[in-house]
PDB file of C-alpha atoms in Angstrom:
ATOM      1  CA  GLY M  25     133.643 -38.141 -20.629  1.00 86.00           C
ATOM      2  CA  GLU M  26     131.286 -40.973 -18.671  1.00 91.00           C
ATOM      3  CA  ASN M  27     128.109 -40.226 -17.637  1.00 95.00           C
ATOM      4  CA  VAL M  28     126.045 -42.423 -15.029  1.00 97.00           C
ATOM      5  CA  GLU M  29     122.710 -42.178 -13.810  1.00 97.00           C
ATOM      6  CA  GLN M  30     121.115 -44.101 -10.858  1.00 97.00           C
ATOM      7  CA  HIS M  31     117.392 -44.561 -10.012  1.00 98.00           C
ATOM      8  CA  PRO M  32     115.530 -44.260  -7.903  1.00 98.00           C
ATOM      9  CA  SER M  33     116.996 -42.194  -5.801  1.00 97.00           C
ATOM     10  CA  THR M  34     114.908 -44.097  -3.168  1.00 98.00           C
ATOM     11  CA  LEU M  35     113.647 -47.119  -2.756  1.00 98.00           C
ATOM     12  CA  SER M  36     111.045 -48.926   0.303  1.00 98.00           C
ATOM     13  CA  VAL M  37     110.647 -52.724   0.289  1.00 98.00           C
ATOM     14  CA  GLN M  38     109.128 -55.053   2.885  1.00 98.00           C
ATOM     15  CA  GLU M  39     111.290 -57.452   4.121  1.00 98.00           C
ATOM     16  CA  GLY M  40     111.501 -60.325   1.727  1.00 98.00           C
ATOM     17  CA  ASP M  41     110.634 -58.643  -0.930  1.00 98.00           C
ATOM     18  CA  SER M  42     113.009 -58.301  -3.927  1.00 98.00           C
ATOM     19  CA  ALA M  43     114.666 -54.684  -4.907  1.00 98.00           C
ATOM     20  CA  VAL M  44     116.272 -53.846  -8.223  1.00 98.00           C
ATOM     21  CA  ILE M  45     118.391 -50.572  -8.566  1.00 98.00           C
ATOM     22  CA  LYS M  46     118.998 -49.348 -11.973  1.00 98.00           C
ATOM     23  CA  CYS M  47     121.962 -47.727 -13.435  1.00 98.00           C
ATOM     24  CA  THR M  48     122.703 -46.409 -17.254  1.00 98.00           C
ATOM     25  CA  TYR M  49     126.020 -44.922 -18.620  1.00 98.00           C
ATOM     26  CA  SER M  50     127.003 -43.120 -21.264  1.00 97.00           C
ATOM     27  CA  ASP M  51     130.455 -44.241 -22.578  1.00 95.00           C
ATOM     28  CA  SER M  52     130.004 -47.352 -24.648  1.00 94.00           C
ATOM     29  CA  ALA M  53     133.836 -48.431 -24.057  1.00 93.00           C
ATOM     30  CA  SER M  54     133.282 -48.575 -20.496  1.00 94.00           C
ATOM     31  CA  ASN M  55     133.858 -52.127 -19.414  1.00 93.00           C
ATOM     32  CA  TYR M  56     133.590 -52.460 -15.868  1.00 93.00           C
ATOM     33  CA  PHE M  57     130.585 -51.821 -13.727  1.00 96.00           C
ATOM     34  CA  PRO M  58     130.724 -52.222  -9.542  1.00 96.00           C
ATOM     35  CA  TRP M  59     128.173 -51.792  -7.083  1.00 98.00           C
ATOM     36  CA  TYR M  60     129.192 -50.333  -3.711  1.00 98.00           C
ATOM     37  CA  LYS M  61     127.070 -50.458  -0.527  1.00 98.00           C
ATOM     38  CA  GLN M  62     127.378 -47.806   2.529  1.00 98.00           C
ATOM     39  CA  GLU M  63     126.140 -47.746   5.418  1.00 97.00           C
ATOM     40  CA  LEU M  64     125.187 -44.467   7.353  1.00 94.00           C
ATOM     41  CA  GLY M  65     128.861 -43.002   8.411  1.00 94.00           C
ATOM     42  CA  LYS M  66     130.898 -45.880   6.926  1.00 96.00           C
ATOM     43  CA  ARG M  67     132.982 -46.548   3.931  1.00 97.00           C
ATOM     44  CA  PRO M  68     131.766 -47.480   0.586  1.00 97.00           C
ATOM     45  CA  GLN M  69     131.839 -51.500   0.384  1.00 97.00           C
ATOM     46  CA  LEU M  70     132.365 -53.203  -2.866  1.00 96.00           C
ATOM     47  CA  ILE M  71     129.313 -56.142  -3.244  1.00 97.00           C
ATOM     48  CA  ILE M  72     129.213 -57.112  -6.508  1.00 97.00           C
ATOM     49  CA  ASP M  73     131.117 -55.994 -10.515  1.00 95.00           C
ATOM     50  CA  ILE M  74     130.711 -57.166 -13.550  1.00 94.00           C
ATOM     51  CA  ARG M  75     132.745 -57.101 -16.687  1.00 91.00           C
ATOM     52  CA  SER M  76     131.875 -56.047 -19.997  1.00 86.00           C
ATOM     53  CA  ASN M  77     132.040 -59.326 -21.415  1.00 85.00           C
ATOM     54  CA  VAL M  78     129.911 -60.979 -18.599  1.00 84.00           C
ATOM     55  CA  GLY M  79     125.688 -60.628 -19.169  1.00 92.00           C
ATOM     56  CA  GLU M  80     125.255 -61.426 -15.746  1.00 95.00           C
ATOM     57  CA  LYS M  81     126.563 -62.447 -12.097  1.00 95.00           C
ATOM     58  CA  LYS M  82     125.141 -63.772  -9.365  1.00 97.00           C
ATOM     59  CA  ASP M  83     126.207 -64.093  -5.403  1.00 95.00           C
ATOM     60  CA  GLN M  84     124.067 -65.633  -3.212  1.00 97.00           C
ATOM     61  CA  ARG M  85     120.916 -63.026  -2.849  1.00 98.00           C
ATOM     62  CA  ILE M  86     122.673 -60.012  -4.882  1.00 98.00           C
ATOM     63  CA  ALA M  87     122.751 -60.408  -8.798  1.00 98.00           C
ATOM     64  CA  VAL M  88     124.075 -58.112 -11.370  1.00 98.00           C
ATOM     65  CA  THR M  89     122.664 -57.583 -15.060  1.00 97.00           C
ATOM     66  CA  LEU M  90     124.228 -55.732 -17.949  1.00 97.00           C
ATOM     67  CA  ASN M  91     122.907 -55.075 -21.299  1.00 96.00           C
ATOM     68  CA  LYS M  92     125.742 -53.221 -23.410  1.00 94.00           C
ATOM     69  CA  THR M  93     123.613 -52.466 -26.291  1.00 94.00           C
ATOM     70  CA  ALA M  94     121.332 -50.236 -23.945  1.00 95.00           C
ATOM     71  CA  LYS M  95     124.273 -49.138 -21.950  1.00 96.00           C
ATOM     72  CA  HIS M  96     122.503 -49.709 -18.867  1.00 96.00           C
ATOM     73  CA  PHE M  97     122.811 -52.691 -15.646  1.00 98.00           C
ATOM     74  CA  SER M  98     120.899 -53.303 -12.479  1.00 98.00           C
ATOM     75  CA  LEU M  99     121.464 -54.886  -8.921  1.00 98.00           C
ATOM     76  CA  HIS M 100     119.211 -57.208  -8.168  1.00 98.00           C
ATOM     77  CA  ILE M 101     118.985 -58.074  -4.253  1.00 98.00           C
ATOM     78  CA  THR M 102     116.584 -61.018  -3.536  1.00 98.00           C
ATOM     79  CA  GLU M 103     114.831 -61.679   0.148  1.00 98.00           C
ATOM     80  CA  THR M 104     115.301 -58.450   1.700  1.00 98.00           C
ATOM     81  CA  GLN M 105     116.291 -58.246   5.097  1.00 98.00           C
ATOM     82  CA  PRO M 106     116.561 -55.081   7.141  1.00 97.00           C
ATOM     83  CA  GLU M 107     120.735 -55.288   7.104  1.00 97.00           C
ATOM     84  CA  ASP M 108     120.369 -54.901   3.463  1.00 98.00           C
ATOM     85  CA  SER M 109     119.085 -51.550   4.544  1.00 98.00           C
ATOM     86  CA  ALA M 110     121.860 -48.847   3.222  1.00 98.00           C
ATOM     87  CA  VAL M 111     122.389 -46.117   0.633  1.00 98.00           C
ATOM     88  CA  TYR M 112     123.956 -48.394  -2.710  1.00 98.00           C
ATOM     89  CA  PHE M 113     125.704 -46.738  -5.481  1.00 98.00           C
ATOM     90  CA  CYS M 114     126.688 -48.054  -9.168  1.00 98.00           C
ATOM     91  CA  ALA M 115     129.605 -47.151 -10.983  1.00 97.00           C
ATOM     92  CA  ALA M 116     131.433 -47.500 -14.345  1.00 96.00           C
ATOM     93  CA  SER M 117     135.007 -47.087 -15.722  1.00 93.00           C
ATOM     94  CA  ARG M 118     137.432 -48.289 -18.327  1.00 89.00           C
ATOM     95  CA  ARG M 119     139.720 -50.785 -16.583  1.00 80.00           C
ATOM     96  CA  GLU M 120     142.825 -50.173 -19.088  1.00 77.00           C
ATOM     97  CA  TYR M 121     142.654 -46.133 -18.169  1.00 74.00           C
ATOM     98  CA  GLY M 122     143.786 -46.534 -14.268  1.00 78.00           C
ATOM     99  CA  ASN M 123     140.007 -47.960 -13.613  1.00 83.00           C
ATOM    100  CA  LYS M 124     139.264 -44.021 -12.343  1.00 91.00           C
ATOM    101  CA  LEU M 125     135.308 -44.933 -11.344  1.00 94.00           C
ATOM    102  CA  VAL M 126     132.498 -42.818 -12.271  1.00 95.00           C
ATOM    103  CA  PHE M 127     129.851 -43.138  -9.602  1.00 96.00           C
ATOM    104  CA  GLY M 128     125.650 -42.726  -9.968  1.00 96.00           C
ATOM    105  CA  ALA M 129     124.267 -40.545  -7.332  1.00 96.00           C
ATOM    106  CA  GLY M 130     122.778 -43.509  -5.231  1.00 97.00           C
ATOM    107  CA  THR M 131     119.887 -45.138  -4.091  1.00 98.00           C
ATOM    108  CA  ILE M 132     118.857 -45.087  -0.610  1.00 97.00           C
ATOM    109  CA  LEU M 133     117.188 -48.669   0.325  1.00 98.00           C
ATOM    110  CA  ARG M 134     115.157 -49.199   3.002  1.00 98.00           C
ATOM    111  CA  VAL M 135     113.788 -52.767   3.894  1.00 98.00           C
ATOM    112  CA  LYS M 136     110.957 -52.762   6.251  1.00 97.00           C
ATOM    113  CA  SER M 137     110.417 -55.286   9.102  1.00 93.00           C
TER     114      SER M 137
ATOM    115  CA  ASP I   9     140.574 -54.871   2.733  1.00 63.00           C
ATOM    116  CA  ALA I  10     141.782 -52.182   1.097  1.00 73.00           C
ATOM    117  CA  GLY I  11     144.829 -51.871   4.114  1.00 92.00           C
ATOM    118  CA  ILE I  12     144.166 -48.105   3.858  1.00 97.00           C
ATOM    119  CA  THR I  13     144.494 -45.814   7.193  1.00 97.00           C
ATOM    120  CA  GLN I  14     143.480 -41.804   6.125  1.00 98.00           C
ATOM    121  CA  SER I  15     144.264 -39.216   8.857  1.00 98.00           C
ATOM    122  CA  PRO I  16     142.802 -37.118  10.110  1.00 98.00           C
ATOM    123  CA  ARG I  17     139.813 -38.904  10.454  1.00 98.00           C
ATOM    124  CA  HIS I  18     138.083 -35.486  11.656  1.00 98.00           C
ATOM    125  CA  LYS I  19     138.833 -31.858  10.918  1.00 98.00           C
ATOM    126  CA  VAL I  20     137.444 -28.483  11.368  1.00 98.00           C
ATOM    127  CA  THR I  21     139.814 -25.686   9.430  1.00 98.00           C
ATOM    128  CA  GLU I  22     138.888 -22.291   8.896  1.00 98.00           C
ATOM    129  CA  THR I  23     138.357 -20.937   5.474  1.00 98.00           C
ATOM    130  CA  GLY I  24     141.779 -19.718   3.943  1.00 98.00           C
ATOM    131  CA  THR I  25     143.777 -22.413   5.857  1.00 97.00           C
ATOM    132  CA  PRO I  26     145.953 -24.823   3.932  1.00 97.00           C
ATOM    133  CA  VAL I  27     144.874 -28.737   4.675  1.00 98.00           C
ATOM    134  CA  THR I  28     146.757 -31.860   3.719  1.00 98.00           C
ATOM    135  CA  LEU I  29     144.912 -35.456   3.982  1.00 98.00           C
ATOM    136  CA  ARG I  30     147.308 -38.428   4.474  1.00 98.00           C
ATOM    137  CA  CYS I  31     146.289 -41.579   2.861  1.00 98.00           C
ATOM    138  CA  HIS I  32     148.657 -44.572   3.783  1.00 98.00           C
ATOM    139  CA  GLN I  33     148.658 -48.174   2.548  1.00 97.00           C
ATOM    140  CA  THR I  34     149.787 -51.029   3.599  1.00 95.00           C
ATOM    141  CA  GLU I  35     149.789 -53.191   0.626  1.00 89.00           C
ATOM    142  CA  ASN I  36     151.755 -51.953  -2.479  1.00 89.00           C
ATOM    143  CA  HIS I  37     149.159 -51.163  -5.332  1.00 94.00           C
ATOM    144  CA  ARG I  38     150.265 -48.980  -7.601  1.00 94.00           C
ATOM    145  CA  TYR I  39     146.906 -46.848  -8.498  1.00 95.00           C
ATOM    146  CA  MET I  40     145.480 -44.832  -5.324  1.00 96.00           C
ATOM    147  CA  TYR I  41     142.664 -42.142  -6.137  1.00 97.00           C
ATOM    148  CA  TRP I  42     141.055 -39.254  -3.673  1.00 98.00           C
ATOM    149  CA  TYR I  43     137.300 -39.095  -4.189  1.00 98.00           C
ATOM    150  CA  ARG I  44     135.150 -36.560  -2.004  1.00 98.00           C
ATOM    151  CA  GLN I  45     131.745 -37.430  -1.520  1.00 97.00           C
ATOM    152  CA  ASP I  46     128.694 -34.612  -1.107  1.00 94.00           C
ATOM    153  CA  PRO I  47     124.920 -35.320  -0.811  1.00 86.00           C
ATOM    154  CA  GLY I  48     123.604 -36.057  -4.252  1.00 82.00           C
ATOM    155  CA  HIS I  49     126.713 -36.355  -6.130  1.00 84.00           C
ATOM    156  CA  GLY I  50     127.522 -39.949  -5.074  1.00 89.00           C
ATOM    157  CA  LEU I  51     131.272 -40.293  -4.874  1.00 96.00           C
ATOM    158  CA  ARG I  52     133.259 -37.576  -7.702  1.00 97.00           C
ATOM    159  CA  LEU I  53     137.051 -38.471  -8.370  1.00 97.00           C
ATOM    160  CA  ILE I  54     139.651 -35.220  -7.507  1.00 98.00           C
ATOM    161  CA  HIS I  55     143.134 -36.665  -8.328  1.00 97.00           C
ATOM    162  CA  TYR I  56     144.557 -40.197  -8.789  1.00 96.00           C
ATOM    163  CA  SER I  57     148.072 -41.450  -8.939  1.00 96.00           C
ATOM    164  CA  TYR I  58     149.543 -44.336 -10.607  1.00 94.00           C
ATOM    165  CA  GLY I  59     152.637 -44.809  -9.048  1.00 93.00           C
ATOM    166  CA  VAL I  60     155.323 -42.337  -7.128  1.00 95.00           C
ATOM    167  CA  LYS I  61     155.456 -39.056  -8.189  1.00 93.00           C
ATOM    168  CA  ASP I  62     152.621 -39.843 -11.506  1.00 95.00           C
ATOM    169  CA  THR I  63     149.582 -38.424 -10.829  1.00 96.00           C
ATOM    170  CA  ASP I  64     146.523 -36.838 -13.078  1.00 95.00           C
ATOM    171  CA  LYS I  65     143.741 -34.632 -12.509  1.00 95.00           C
ATOM    172  CA  GLY I  66     139.788 -36.328 -11.844  1.00 95.00           C
ATOM    173  CA  GLU I  67     136.429 -34.457 -12.857  1.00 93.00           C
ATOM    174  CA  VAL I  68     137.030 -31.854  -9.869  1.00 96.00           C
ATOM    175  CA  SER I  69     140.222 -31.364  -9.217  1.00 97.00           C
ATOM    176  CA  ASP I  70     140.189 -27.562  -8.956  1.00 97.00           C
ATOM    177  CA  GLY I  71     141.731 -26.036  -5.648  1.00 97.00           C
ATOM    178  CA  TYR I  72     142.798 -29.149  -4.677  1.00 98.00           C
ATOM    179  CA  SER I  73     146.672 -30.877  -5.723  1.00 98.00           C
ATOM    180  CA  VAL I  74     148.053 -33.994  -4.504  1.00 98.00           C
ATOM    181  CA  SER I  75     152.014 -35.829  -3.934  1.00 98.00           C
ATOM    182  CA  ARG I  76     153.220 -39.042  -3.850  1.00 97.00           C
ATOM    183  CA  SER I  77     156.563 -39.311  -2.814  1.00 96.00           C
ATOM    184  CA  LYS I  78     156.349 -43.013  -1.648  1.00 96.00           C
ATOM    185  CA  THR I  79     153.943 -45.939  -3.173  1.00 96.00           C
ATOM    186  CA  GLU I  80     152.252 -46.412   0.499  1.00 97.00           C
ATOM    187  CA  ASP I  81     151.408 -42.548   0.821  1.00 97.00           C
ATOM    188  CA  PHE I  82     149.545 -40.280  -0.605  1.00 98.00           C
ATOM    189  CA  LEU I  83     148.879 -36.880   0.067  1.00 98.00           C
ATOM    190  CA  LEU I  84     145.466 -34.516  -0.546  1.00 98.00           C
ATOM    191  CA  THR I  85     145.775 -30.574  -0.115  1.00 98.00           C
ATOM    192  CA  LEU I  86     143.780 -27.983  -0.069  1.00 98.00           C
ATOM    193  CA  GLU I  87     145.905 -24.810  -0.636  1.00 94.00           C
ATOM    194  CA  SER I  88     143.137 -22.155   1.093  1.00 97.00           C
ATOM    195  CA  ALA I  89     140.011 -24.325   2.063  1.00 98.00           C
ATOM    196  CA  THR I  90     136.667 -22.783   0.989  1.00 98.00           C
ATOM    197  CA  SER I  91     133.504 -23.622   2.692  1.00 97.00           C
ATOM    198  CA  SER I  92     132.466 -25.298  -0.850  1.00 97.00           C
ATOM    199  CA  GLN I  93     135.430 -28.088   0.114  1.00 98.00           C
ATOM    200  CA  THR I  94     133.516 -29.314   3.358  1.00 98.00           C
ATOM    201  CA  SER I  95     132.567 -32.941   2.566  1.00 98.00           C
ATOM    202  CA  VAL I  96     133.770 -36.502   3.377  1.00 98.00           C
ATOM    203  CA  TYR I  97     137.364 -37.279   1.236  1.00 98.00           C
ATOM    204  CA  PHE I  98     137.995 -41.220   0.827  1.00 98.00           C
ATOM    205  CA  CYS I  99     140.825 -42.730  -0.436  1.00 98.00           C
ATOM    206  CA  ALA I 100     141.026 -45.845  -2.318  1.00 97.00           C
ATOM    207  CA  ASN I 101     143.470 -48.071  -3.696  1.00 96.00           C
ATOM    208  CA  ARG I 102     143.520 -50.592  -6.455  1.00 93.00           C
ATOM    209  CA  ASP I 103     143.984 -54.578  -6.068  1.00 88.00           C
ATOM    210  CA  ARG I 104     145.254 -55.307  -9.266  1.00 83.00           C
ATOM    211  CA  GLU I 105     145.084 -58.931  -9.232  1.00 82.00           C
ATOM    212  CA  ARG I 106     141.139 -58.601  -8.875  1.00 81.00           C
ATOM    213  CA  ASN I 107     140.687 -55.056 -10.399  1.00 81.00           C
ATOM    214  CA  THR I 108     139.041 -54.195  -7.927  1.00 89.00           C
ATOM    215  CA  ILE I 109     138.769 -50.752  -5.696  1.00 93.00           C
ATOM    216  CA  TYR I 110     139.049 -50.762  -2.122  1.00 95.00           C
ATOM    217  CA  PHE I 111     137.869 -47.481   0.332  1.00 97.00           C
ATOM    218  CA  GLY I 112     139.466 -46.115   3.356  1.00 97.00           C
ATOM    219  CA  GLU I 113     137.446 -45.189   6.405  1.00 97.00           C
ATOM    220  CA  GLY I 114     137.142 -41.344   5.016  1.00 97.00           C
ATOM    221  CA  SER I 115     137.826 -38.044   6.576  1.00 98.00           C
ATOM    222  CA  TRP I 116     135.276 -35.598   7.468  1.00 98.00           C
ATOM    223  CA  LEU I 117     136.716 -32.031   7.048  1.00 98.00           C
ATOM    224  CA  THR I 118     134.685 -28.846   7.936  1.00 98.00           C
ATOM    225  CA  VAL I 119     135.547 -25.359   6.746  1.00 98.00           C
ATOM    226  CA  VAL I 120     134.391 -22.953   8.471  1.00 97.00           C
TER     227      VAL I 120
END
């Protein structure tokens, strides 16, 4: 089955700097890659996703890139702000098989002001 | 928004007792999921449903059962709770139009 590895497990950046979180997946048939943000005690919230027919997607300060050949995808946050501090999870799935998400272990992002 | 309500939100129970967590959606989504979240493991799929009375196992299904008698309700049952099932449980549904998965607010379960 699918296995997703996520790095780093913790990341501290200065406010205004960029943050990059990387994930690798094992199943070459996976075709959907969402990113979730989770604040303490809250539900995971979808922040951006990408399908396998796209190499990059941007939404304001957030971008995701996908390299299907290498089987890895990354989340990029620019101009980080204190409210970006949270746990971020990547996931992978096959849309045609019930979209059962397999998650990475998460990255704790701390933005220092 | 997932339109998901989970109950109970918090529960403390004793080892060996049965526990049922309820997930109710206001949407009419066909796919629903139960995940558990533990430190260092992210979220792991327990069971999922692809329609009324249609369910299947996820990666950590041992000790859990589910039922879906109505589109809007997806129940997760721990037949005999163990301390290893202390966790946060999240229900989710799939918006087919957007092909995205949304989570409920979670149920905190402690087995003592």
